[in-house]
Tab-separated table of N, CA and C in Angstrom:
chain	number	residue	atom	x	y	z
A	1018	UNK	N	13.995	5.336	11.184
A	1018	UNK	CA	13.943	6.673	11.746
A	1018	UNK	C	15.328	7.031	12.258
A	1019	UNK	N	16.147	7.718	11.443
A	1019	UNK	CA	17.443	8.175	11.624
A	1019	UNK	C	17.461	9.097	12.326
A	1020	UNK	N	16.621	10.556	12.028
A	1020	UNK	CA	16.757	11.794	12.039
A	1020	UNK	C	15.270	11.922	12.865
A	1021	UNK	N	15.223	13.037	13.986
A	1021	UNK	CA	13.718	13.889	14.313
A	1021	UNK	C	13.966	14.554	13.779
A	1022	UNK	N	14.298	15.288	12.517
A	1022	UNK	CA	14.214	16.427	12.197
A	1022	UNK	C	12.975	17.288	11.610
A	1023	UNK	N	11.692	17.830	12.267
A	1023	UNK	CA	10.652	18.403	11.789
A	1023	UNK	C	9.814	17.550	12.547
A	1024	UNK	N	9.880	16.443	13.437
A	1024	UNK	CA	9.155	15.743	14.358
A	1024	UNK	C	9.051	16.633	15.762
A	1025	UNK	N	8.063	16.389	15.965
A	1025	UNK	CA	7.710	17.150	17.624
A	1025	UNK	C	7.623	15.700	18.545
A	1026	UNK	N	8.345	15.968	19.464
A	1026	UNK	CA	8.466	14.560	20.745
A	1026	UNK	C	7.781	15.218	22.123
A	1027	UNK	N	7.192	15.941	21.690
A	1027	UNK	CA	6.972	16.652	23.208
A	1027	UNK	C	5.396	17.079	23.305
A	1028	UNK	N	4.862	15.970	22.694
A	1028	UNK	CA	3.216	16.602	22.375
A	1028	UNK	C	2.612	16.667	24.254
A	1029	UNK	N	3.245	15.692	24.942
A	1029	UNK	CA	2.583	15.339	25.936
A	1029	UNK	C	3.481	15.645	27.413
A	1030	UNK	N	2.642	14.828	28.422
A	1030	UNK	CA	3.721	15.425	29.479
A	1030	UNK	C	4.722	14.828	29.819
A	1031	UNK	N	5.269	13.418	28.986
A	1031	UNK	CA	6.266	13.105	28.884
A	1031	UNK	C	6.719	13.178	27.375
A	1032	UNK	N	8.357	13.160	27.191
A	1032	UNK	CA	8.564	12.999	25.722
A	1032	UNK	C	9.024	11.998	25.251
A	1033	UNK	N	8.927	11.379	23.753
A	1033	UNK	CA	9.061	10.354	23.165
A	1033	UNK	C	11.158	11.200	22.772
A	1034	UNK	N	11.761	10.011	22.669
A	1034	UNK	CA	13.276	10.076	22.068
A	1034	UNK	C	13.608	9.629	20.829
A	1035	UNK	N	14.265	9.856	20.190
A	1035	UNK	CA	14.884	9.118	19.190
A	1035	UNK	C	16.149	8.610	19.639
A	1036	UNK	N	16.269	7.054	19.689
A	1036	UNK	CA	17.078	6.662	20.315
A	1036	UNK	C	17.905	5.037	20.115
A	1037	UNK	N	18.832	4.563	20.320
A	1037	UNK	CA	19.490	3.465	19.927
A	1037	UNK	C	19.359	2.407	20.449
A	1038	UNK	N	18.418	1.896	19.837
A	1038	UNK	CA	17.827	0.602	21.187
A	1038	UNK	C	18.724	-0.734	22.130
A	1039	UNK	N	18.376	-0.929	22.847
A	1039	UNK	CA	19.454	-1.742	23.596
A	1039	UNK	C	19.129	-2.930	24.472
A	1040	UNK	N	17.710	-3.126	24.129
A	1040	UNK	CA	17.042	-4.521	24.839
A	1040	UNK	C	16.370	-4.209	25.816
A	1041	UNK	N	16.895	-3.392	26.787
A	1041	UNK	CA	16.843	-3.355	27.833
A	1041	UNK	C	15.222	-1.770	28.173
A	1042	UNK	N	14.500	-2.358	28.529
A	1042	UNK	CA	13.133	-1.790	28.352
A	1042	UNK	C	13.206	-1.070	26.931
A	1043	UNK	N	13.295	-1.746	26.146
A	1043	UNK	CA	13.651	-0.970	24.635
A	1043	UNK	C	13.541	-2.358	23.567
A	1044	UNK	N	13.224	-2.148	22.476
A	1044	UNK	CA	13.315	-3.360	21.649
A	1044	UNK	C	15.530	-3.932	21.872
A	1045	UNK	N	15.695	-4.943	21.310
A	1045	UNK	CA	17.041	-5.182	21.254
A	1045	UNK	C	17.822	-4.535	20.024
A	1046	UNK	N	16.929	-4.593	19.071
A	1046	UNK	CA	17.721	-3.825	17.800
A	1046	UNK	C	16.683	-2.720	17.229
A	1047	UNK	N	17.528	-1.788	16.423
A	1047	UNK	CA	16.600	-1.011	15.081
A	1047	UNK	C	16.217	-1.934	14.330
A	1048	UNK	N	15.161	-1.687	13.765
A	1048	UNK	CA	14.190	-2.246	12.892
A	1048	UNK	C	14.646	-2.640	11.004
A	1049	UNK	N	15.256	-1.316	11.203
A	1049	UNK	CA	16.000	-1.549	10.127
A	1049	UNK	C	17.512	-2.031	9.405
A	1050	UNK	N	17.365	-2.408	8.271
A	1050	UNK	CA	18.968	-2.794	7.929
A	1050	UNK	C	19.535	-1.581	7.949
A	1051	UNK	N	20.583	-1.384	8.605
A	1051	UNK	CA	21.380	-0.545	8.266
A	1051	UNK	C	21.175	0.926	9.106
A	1052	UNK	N	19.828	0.598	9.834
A	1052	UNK	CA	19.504	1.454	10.736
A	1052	UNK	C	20.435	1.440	12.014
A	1053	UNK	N	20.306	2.452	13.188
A	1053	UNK	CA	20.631	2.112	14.722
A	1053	UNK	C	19.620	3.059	15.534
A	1054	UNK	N	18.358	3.647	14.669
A	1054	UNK	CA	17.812	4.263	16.018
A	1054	UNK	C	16.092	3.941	15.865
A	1055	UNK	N	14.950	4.655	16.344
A	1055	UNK	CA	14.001	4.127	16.728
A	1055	UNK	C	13.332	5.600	17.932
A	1056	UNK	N	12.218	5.882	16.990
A	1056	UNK	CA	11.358	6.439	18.238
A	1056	UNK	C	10.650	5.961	19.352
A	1057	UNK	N	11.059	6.311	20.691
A	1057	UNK	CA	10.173	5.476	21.584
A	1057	UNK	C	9.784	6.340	23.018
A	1058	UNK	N	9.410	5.672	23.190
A	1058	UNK	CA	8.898	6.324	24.840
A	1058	UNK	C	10.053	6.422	25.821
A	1059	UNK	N	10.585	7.407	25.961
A	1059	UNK	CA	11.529	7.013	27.132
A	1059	UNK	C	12.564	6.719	26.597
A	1060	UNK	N	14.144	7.170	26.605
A	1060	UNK	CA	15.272	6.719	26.417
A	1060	UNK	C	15.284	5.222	26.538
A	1061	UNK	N	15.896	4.545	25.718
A	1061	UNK	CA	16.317	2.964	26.170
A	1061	UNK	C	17.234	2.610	26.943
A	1062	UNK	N	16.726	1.825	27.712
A	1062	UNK	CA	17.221	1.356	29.208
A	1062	UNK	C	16.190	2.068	30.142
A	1063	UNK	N	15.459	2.669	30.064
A	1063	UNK	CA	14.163	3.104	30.739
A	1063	UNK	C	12.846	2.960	30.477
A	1064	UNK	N	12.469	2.683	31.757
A	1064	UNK	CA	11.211	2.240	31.555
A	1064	UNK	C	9.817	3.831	31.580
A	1065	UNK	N	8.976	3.782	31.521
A	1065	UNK	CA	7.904	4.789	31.227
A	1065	UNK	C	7.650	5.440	32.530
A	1066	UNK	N	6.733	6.517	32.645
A	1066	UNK	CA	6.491	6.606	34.302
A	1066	UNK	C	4.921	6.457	34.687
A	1067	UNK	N	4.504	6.691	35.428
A	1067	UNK	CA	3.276	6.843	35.963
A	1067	UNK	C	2.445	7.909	35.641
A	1068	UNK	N	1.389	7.534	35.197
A	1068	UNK	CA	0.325	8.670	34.769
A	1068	UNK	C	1.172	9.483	33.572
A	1069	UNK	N	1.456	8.657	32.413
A	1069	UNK	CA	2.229	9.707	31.471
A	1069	UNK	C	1.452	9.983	30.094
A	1070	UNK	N	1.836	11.184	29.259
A	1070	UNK	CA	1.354	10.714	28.263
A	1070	UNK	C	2.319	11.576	27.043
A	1071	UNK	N	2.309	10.552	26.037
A	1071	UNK	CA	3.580	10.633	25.011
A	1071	UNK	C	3.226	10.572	23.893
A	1072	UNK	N	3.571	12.174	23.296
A	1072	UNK	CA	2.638	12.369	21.872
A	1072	UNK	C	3.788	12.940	21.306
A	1073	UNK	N	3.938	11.712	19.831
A	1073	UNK	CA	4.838	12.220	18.917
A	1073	UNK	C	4.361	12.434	17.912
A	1074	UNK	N	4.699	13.960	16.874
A	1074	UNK	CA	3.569	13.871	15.558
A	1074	UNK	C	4.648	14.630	14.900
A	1075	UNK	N	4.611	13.810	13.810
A	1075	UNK	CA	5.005	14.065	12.050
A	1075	UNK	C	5.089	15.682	11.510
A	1076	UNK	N	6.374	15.794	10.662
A	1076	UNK	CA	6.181	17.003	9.951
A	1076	UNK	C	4.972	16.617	9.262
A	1077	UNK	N	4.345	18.189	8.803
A	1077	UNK	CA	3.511	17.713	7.765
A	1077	UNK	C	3.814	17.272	6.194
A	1078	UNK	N	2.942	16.589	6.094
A	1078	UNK	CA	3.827	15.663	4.743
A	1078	UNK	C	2.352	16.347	3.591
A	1079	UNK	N	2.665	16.158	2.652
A	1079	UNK	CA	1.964	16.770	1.248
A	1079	UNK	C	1.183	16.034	0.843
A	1080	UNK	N	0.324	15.497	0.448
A	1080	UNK	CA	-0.307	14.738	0.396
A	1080	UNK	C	-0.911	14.865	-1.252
A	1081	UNK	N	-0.736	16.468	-2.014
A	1081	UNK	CA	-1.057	16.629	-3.352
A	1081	UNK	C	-0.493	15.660	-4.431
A	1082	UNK	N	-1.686	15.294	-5.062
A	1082	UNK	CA	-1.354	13.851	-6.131
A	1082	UNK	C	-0.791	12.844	-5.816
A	1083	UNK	N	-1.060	12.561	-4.417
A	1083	UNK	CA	-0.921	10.959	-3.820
A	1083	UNK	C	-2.549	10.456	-4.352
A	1084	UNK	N	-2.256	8.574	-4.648
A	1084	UNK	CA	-3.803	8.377	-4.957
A	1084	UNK	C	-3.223	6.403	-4.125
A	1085	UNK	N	-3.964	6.376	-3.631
A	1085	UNK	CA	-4.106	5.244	-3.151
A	1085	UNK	C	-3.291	5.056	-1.536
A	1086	UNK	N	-2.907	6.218	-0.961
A	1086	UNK	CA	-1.822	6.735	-0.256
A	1086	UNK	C	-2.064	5.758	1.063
A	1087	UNK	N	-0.902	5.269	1.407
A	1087	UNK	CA	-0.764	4.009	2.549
A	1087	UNK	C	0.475	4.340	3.661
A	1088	UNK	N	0.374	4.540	4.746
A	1088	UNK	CA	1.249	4.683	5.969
A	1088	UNK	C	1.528	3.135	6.553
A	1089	UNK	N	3.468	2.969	6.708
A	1089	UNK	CA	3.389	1.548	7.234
A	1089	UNK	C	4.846	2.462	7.982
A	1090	UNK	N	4.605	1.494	9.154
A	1090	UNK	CA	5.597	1.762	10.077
A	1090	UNK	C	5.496	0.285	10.718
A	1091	UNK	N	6.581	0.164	11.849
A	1091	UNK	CA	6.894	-0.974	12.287
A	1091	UNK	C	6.806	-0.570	14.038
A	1092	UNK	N	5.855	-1.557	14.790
A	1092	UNK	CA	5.934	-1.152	16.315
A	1092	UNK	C	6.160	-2.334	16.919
A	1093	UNK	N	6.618	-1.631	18.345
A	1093	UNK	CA	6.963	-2.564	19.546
A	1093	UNK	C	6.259	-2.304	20.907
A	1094	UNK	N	6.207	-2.919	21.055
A	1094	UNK	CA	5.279	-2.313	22.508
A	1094	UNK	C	5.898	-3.541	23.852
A	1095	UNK	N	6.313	-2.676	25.331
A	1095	UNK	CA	6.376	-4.053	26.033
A	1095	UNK	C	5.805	-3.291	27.198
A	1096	UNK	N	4.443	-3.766	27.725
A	1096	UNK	CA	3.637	-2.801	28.497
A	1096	UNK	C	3.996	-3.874	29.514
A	1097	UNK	N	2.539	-3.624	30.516
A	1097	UNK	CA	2.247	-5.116	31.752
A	1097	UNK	C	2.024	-6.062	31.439
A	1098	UNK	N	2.322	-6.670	30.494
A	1098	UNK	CA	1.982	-7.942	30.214
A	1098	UNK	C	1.412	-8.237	28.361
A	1099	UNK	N	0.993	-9.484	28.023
A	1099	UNK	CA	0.032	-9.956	27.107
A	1099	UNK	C	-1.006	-9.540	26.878
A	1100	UNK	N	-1.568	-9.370	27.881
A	1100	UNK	CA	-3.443	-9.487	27.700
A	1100	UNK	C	-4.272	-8.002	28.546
A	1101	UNK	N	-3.089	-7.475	29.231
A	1101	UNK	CA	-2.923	-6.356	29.746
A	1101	UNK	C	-3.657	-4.795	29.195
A	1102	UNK	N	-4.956	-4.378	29.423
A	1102	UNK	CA	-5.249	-3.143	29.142
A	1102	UNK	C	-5.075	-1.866	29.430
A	1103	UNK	N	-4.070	-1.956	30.405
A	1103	UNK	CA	-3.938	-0.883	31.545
A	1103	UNK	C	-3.068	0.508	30.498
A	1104	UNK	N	-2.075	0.146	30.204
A	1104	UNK	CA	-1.265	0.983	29.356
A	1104	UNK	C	-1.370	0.743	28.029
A	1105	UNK	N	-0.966	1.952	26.961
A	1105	UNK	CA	-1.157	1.977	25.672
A	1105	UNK	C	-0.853	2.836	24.414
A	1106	UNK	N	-0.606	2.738	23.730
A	1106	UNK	CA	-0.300	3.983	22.641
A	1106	UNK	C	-1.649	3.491	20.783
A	1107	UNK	N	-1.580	4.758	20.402
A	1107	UNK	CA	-2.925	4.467	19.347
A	1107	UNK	C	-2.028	5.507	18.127
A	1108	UNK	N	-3.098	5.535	17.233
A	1108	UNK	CA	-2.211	6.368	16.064
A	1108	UNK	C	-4.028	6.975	15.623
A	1109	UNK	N	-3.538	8.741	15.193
A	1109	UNK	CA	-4.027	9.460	15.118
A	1109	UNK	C	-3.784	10.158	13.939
A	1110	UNK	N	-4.484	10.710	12.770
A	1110	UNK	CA	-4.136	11.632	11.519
A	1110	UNK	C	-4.331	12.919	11.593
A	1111	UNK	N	-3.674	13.623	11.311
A	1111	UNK	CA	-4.722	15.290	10.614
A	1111	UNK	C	-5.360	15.268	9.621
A	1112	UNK	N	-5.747	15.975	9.070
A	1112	UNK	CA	-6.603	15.589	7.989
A	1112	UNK	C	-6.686	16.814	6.893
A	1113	UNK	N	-6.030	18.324	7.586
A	1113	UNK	CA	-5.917	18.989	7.038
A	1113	UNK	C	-6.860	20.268	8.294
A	1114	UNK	N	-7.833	19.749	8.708
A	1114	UNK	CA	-8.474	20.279	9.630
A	1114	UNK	C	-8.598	19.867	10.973
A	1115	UNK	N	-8.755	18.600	11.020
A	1115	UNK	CA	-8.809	18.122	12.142
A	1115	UNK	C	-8.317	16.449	12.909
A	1116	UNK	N	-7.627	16.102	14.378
A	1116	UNK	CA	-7.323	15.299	14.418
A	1116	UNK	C	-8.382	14.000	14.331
A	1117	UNK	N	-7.996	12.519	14.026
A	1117	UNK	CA	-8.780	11.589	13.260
A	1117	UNK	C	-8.305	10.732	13.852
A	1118	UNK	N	-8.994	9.450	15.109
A	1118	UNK	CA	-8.405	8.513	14.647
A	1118	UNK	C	-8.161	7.539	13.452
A	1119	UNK	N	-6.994	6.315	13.358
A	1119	UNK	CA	-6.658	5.608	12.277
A	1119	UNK	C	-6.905	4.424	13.239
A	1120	UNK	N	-6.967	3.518	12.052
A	1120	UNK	CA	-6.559	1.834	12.477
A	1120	UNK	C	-5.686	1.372	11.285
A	1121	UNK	N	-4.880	0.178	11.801
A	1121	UNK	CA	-4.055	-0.430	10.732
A	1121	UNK	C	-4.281	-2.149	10.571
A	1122	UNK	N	-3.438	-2.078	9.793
A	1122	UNK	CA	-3.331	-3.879	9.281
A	1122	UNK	C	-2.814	-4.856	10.800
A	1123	UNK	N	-2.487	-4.059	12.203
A	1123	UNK	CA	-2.358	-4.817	13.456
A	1123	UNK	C	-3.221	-4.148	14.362
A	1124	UNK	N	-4.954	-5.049	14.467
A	1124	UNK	CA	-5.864	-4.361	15.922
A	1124	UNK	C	-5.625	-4.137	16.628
A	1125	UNK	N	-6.227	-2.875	17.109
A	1125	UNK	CA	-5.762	-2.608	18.415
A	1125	UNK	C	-6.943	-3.647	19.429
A	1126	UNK	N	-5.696	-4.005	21.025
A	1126	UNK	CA	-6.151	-5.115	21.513
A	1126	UNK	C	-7.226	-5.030	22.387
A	1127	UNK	N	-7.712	-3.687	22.080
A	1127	UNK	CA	-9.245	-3.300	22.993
A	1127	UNK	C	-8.738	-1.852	23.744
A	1128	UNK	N	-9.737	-1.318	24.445
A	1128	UNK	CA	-9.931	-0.044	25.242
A	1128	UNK	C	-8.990	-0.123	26.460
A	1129	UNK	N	-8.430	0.823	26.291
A	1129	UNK	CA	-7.502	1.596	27.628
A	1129	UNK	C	-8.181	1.010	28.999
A	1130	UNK	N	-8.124	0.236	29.830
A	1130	UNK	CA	-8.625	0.327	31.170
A	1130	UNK	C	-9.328	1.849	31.968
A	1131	UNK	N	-9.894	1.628	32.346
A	1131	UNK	CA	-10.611	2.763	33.394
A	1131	UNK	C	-9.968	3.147	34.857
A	1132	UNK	N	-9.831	2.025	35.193
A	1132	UNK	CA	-9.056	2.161	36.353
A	1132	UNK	C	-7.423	1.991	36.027
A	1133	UNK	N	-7.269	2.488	37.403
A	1133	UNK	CA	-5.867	2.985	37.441
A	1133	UNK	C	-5.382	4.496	36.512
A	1134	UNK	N	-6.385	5.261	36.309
A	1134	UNK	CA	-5.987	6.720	36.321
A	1134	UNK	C	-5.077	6.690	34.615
A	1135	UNK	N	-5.109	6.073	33.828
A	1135	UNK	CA	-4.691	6.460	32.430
A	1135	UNK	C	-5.615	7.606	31.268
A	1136	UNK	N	-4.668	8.099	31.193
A	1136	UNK	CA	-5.350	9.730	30.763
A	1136	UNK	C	-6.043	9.504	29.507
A	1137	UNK	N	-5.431	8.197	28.970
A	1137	UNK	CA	-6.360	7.631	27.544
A	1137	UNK	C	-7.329	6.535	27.920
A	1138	UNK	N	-7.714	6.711	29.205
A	1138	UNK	CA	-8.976	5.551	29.423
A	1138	UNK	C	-9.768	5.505	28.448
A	1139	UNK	N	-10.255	4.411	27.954
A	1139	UNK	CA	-11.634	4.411	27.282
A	1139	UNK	C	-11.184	4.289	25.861
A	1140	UNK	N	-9.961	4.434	25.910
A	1140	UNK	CA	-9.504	4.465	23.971
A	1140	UNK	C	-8.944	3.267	23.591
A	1141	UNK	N	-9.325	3.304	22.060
A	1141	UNK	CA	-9.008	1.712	21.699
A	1141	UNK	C	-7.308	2.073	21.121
A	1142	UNK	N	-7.137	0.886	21.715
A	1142	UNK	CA	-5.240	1.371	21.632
A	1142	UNK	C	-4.637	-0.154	21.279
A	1143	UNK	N	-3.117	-0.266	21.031
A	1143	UNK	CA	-2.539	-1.481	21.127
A	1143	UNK	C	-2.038	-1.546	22.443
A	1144	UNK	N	-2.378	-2.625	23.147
A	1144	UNK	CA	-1.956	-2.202	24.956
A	1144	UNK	C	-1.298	-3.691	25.083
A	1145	UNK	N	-1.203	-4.472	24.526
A	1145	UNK	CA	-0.297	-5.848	24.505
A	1145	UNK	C	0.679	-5.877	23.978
A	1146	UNK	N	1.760	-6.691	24.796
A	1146	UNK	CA	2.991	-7.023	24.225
A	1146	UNK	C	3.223	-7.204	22.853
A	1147	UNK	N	4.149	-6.692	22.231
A	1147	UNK	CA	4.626	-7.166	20.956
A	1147	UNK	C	6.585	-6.504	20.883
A	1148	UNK	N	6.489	-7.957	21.670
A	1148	UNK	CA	8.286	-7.467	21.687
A	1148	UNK	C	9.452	-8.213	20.350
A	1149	UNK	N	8.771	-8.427	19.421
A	1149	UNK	CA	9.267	-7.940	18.162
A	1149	UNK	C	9.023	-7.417	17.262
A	1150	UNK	N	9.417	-6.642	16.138
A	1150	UNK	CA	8.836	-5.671	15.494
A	1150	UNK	C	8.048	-6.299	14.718
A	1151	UNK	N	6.537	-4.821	14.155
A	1151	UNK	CA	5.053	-5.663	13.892
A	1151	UNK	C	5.036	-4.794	12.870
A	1152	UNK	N	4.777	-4.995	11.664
A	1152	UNK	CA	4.558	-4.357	10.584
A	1152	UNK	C	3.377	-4.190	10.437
A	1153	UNK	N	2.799	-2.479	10.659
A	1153	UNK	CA	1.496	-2.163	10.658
A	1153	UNK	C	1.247	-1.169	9.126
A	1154	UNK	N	0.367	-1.373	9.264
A	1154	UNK	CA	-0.165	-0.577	7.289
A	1154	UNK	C	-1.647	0.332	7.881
A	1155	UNK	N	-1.738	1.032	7.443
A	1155	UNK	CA	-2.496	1.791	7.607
A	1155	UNK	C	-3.170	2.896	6.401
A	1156	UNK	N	-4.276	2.297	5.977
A	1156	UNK	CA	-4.895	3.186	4.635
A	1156	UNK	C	-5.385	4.884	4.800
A	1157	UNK	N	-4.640	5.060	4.392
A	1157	UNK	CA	-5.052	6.451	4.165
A	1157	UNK	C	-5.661	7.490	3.222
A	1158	UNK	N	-5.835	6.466	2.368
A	1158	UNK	CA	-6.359	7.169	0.786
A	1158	UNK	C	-7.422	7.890	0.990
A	1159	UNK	N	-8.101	7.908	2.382
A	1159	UNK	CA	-9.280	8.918	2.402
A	1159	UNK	C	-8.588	10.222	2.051
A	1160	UNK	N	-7.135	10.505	2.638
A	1160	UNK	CA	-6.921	12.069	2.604
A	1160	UNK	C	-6.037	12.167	1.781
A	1161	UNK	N	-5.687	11.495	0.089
A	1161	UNK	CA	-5.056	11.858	-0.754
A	1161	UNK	C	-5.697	13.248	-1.335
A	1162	UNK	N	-4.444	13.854	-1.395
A	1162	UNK	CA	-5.041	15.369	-1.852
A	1162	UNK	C	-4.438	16.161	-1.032
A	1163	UNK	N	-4.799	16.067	0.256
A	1163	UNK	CA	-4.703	16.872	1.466
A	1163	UNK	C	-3.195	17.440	1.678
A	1164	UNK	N	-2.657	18.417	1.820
A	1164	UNK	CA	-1.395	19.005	1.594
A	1164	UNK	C	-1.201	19.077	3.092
A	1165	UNK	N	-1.699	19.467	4.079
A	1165	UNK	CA	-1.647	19.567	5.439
A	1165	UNK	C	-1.703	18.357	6.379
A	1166	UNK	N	-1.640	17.002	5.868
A	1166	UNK	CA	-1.213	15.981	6.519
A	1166	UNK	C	-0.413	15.786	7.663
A	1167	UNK	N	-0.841	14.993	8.520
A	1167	UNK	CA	0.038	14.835	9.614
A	1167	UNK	C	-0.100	13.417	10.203
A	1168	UNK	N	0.705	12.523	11.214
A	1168	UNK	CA	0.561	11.409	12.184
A	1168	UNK	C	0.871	11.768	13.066
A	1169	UNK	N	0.221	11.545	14.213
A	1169	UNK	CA	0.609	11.302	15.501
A	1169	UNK	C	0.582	9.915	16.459
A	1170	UNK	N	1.232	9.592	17.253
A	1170	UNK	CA	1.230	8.501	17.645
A	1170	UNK	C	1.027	8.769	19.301
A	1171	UNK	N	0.200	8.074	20.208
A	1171	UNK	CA	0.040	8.961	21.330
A	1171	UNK	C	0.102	7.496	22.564
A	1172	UNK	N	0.817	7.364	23.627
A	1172	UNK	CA	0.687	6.601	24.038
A	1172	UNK	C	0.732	7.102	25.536
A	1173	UNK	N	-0.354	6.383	26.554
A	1173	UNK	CA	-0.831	6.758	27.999
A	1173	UNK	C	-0.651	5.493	28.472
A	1174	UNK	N	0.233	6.105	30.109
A	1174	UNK	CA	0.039	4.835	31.104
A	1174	UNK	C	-0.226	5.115	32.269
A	1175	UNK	N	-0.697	4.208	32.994
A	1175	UNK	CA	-1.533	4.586	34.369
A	1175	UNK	C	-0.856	4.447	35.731
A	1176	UNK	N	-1.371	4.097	36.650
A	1176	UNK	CA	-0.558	4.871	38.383
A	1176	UNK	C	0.360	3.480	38.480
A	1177	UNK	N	0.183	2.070	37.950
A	1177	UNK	CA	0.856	1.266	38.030
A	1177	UNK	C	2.649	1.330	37.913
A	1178	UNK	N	2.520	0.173	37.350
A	1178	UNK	CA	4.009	-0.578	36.899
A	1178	UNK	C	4.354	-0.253	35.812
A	1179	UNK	N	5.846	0.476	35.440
A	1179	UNK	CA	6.549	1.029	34.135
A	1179	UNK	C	7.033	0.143	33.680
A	1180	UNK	N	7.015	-0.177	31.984
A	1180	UNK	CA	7.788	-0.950	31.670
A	1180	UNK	C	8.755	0.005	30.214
A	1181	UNK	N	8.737	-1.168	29.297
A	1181	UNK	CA	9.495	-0.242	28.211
A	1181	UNK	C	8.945	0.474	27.057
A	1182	UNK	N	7.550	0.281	27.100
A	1182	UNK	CA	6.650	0.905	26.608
A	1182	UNK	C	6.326	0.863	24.671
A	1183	UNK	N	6.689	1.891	24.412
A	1183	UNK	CA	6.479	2.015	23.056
A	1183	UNK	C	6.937	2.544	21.605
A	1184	UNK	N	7.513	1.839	21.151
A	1184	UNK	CA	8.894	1.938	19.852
A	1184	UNK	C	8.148	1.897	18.677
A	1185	UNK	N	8.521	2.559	17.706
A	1185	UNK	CA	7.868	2.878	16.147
A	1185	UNK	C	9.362	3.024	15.422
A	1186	UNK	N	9.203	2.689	14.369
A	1186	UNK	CA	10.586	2.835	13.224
A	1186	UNK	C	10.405	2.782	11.804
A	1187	UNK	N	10.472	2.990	11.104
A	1187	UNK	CA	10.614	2.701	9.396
A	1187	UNK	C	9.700	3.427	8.921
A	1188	UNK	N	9.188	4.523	8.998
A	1188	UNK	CA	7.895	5.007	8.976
A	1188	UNK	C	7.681	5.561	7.709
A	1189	UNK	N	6.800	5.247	6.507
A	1189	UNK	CA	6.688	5.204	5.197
A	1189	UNK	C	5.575	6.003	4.613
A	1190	UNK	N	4.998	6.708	4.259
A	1190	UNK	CA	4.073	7.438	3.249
A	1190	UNK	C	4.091	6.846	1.804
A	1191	UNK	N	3.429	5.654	1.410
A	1191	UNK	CA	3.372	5.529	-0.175
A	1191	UNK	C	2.054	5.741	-0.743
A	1192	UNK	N	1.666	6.450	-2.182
A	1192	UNK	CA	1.176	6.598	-2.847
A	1192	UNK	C	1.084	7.208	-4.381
């Protein structure tokens, strides 16, 4: 992810950056060869805030005479911990009409916590550490065809402890 160009970072009441990662509440590198940047929560070197929520979504992509059509991107996540439900980010489709959740080739590690005030309580999200990059796949061939395509990626955290939250990069449409 070089460019936002036709990306919206501002779905929510905080915004996601495109930005040059630096270790530091941020993965240590781009994901890619030859890359240097990375969508994430929060500039790098900063951590997330309290009660936030961070919705980044995709130009729309075309989807006419795709047939077997597959979304893979690469994530990072460094919330409260391992095993930690409290904070989280999930991935969401359009469909042409309406938003959808998705799942991919990495489970999400269970439901948003209830307590502590996260605006995505109750949603099944990736809310555990993964502080190196995770190659997720995600089938989409239900909506080959669909010209009005979209992703969103949406991530909520609660009244607690900020950390560096949530990084996406390499982000692919094949079919």
């Amino acid at each position: 992810c070089e460019s936002s160009t036709g990306w919206t970072l501002n779905g929510g009441t905080a915004n996601w950056v495109l930005t040059t990662p630096t270790g530091t509440y941020s993965p240590a590198n781009d994901n890619s060869a030859g890359g240097t940047k990375c969508f994430k929560t929060e500039a790098a070197g900063t951590a997330y805030g309290a009660i936030k929520t961070y919705i980044l979504t995709s130009p729309t992509i075309d989807l006419t005479g795709y047939t077997g059509t597959s979304l893979s991107f690469y994530l990072w996540m460094n919330n409260e911990g391992t095993t930690s439900l409290y904070d989280g980010g999930f991935i969401e489709v359009y469909n042409g009409t309406s938003w959808v959740s998705a799942t991919g080739s990495v489970a999400y590690d269970g439901s948003i916590s209830s307590s502590y005030s996260n605006p995505y309580a109750a949603t099944s999200a990736w809310t555990y550490d993964r502080t190196t990059w995770a190659l997720v796949t995600v089938d989409i061939s239900a909506y080959d065809g669909v010209a009005g395509f979209k992703i969103r990626f949406k991530y909520g955290s609660d009244s607690s402890t900020g950390d560096g939250g949530c990084a996406v990069d390499d982000l692919t449409v094949t079919g």
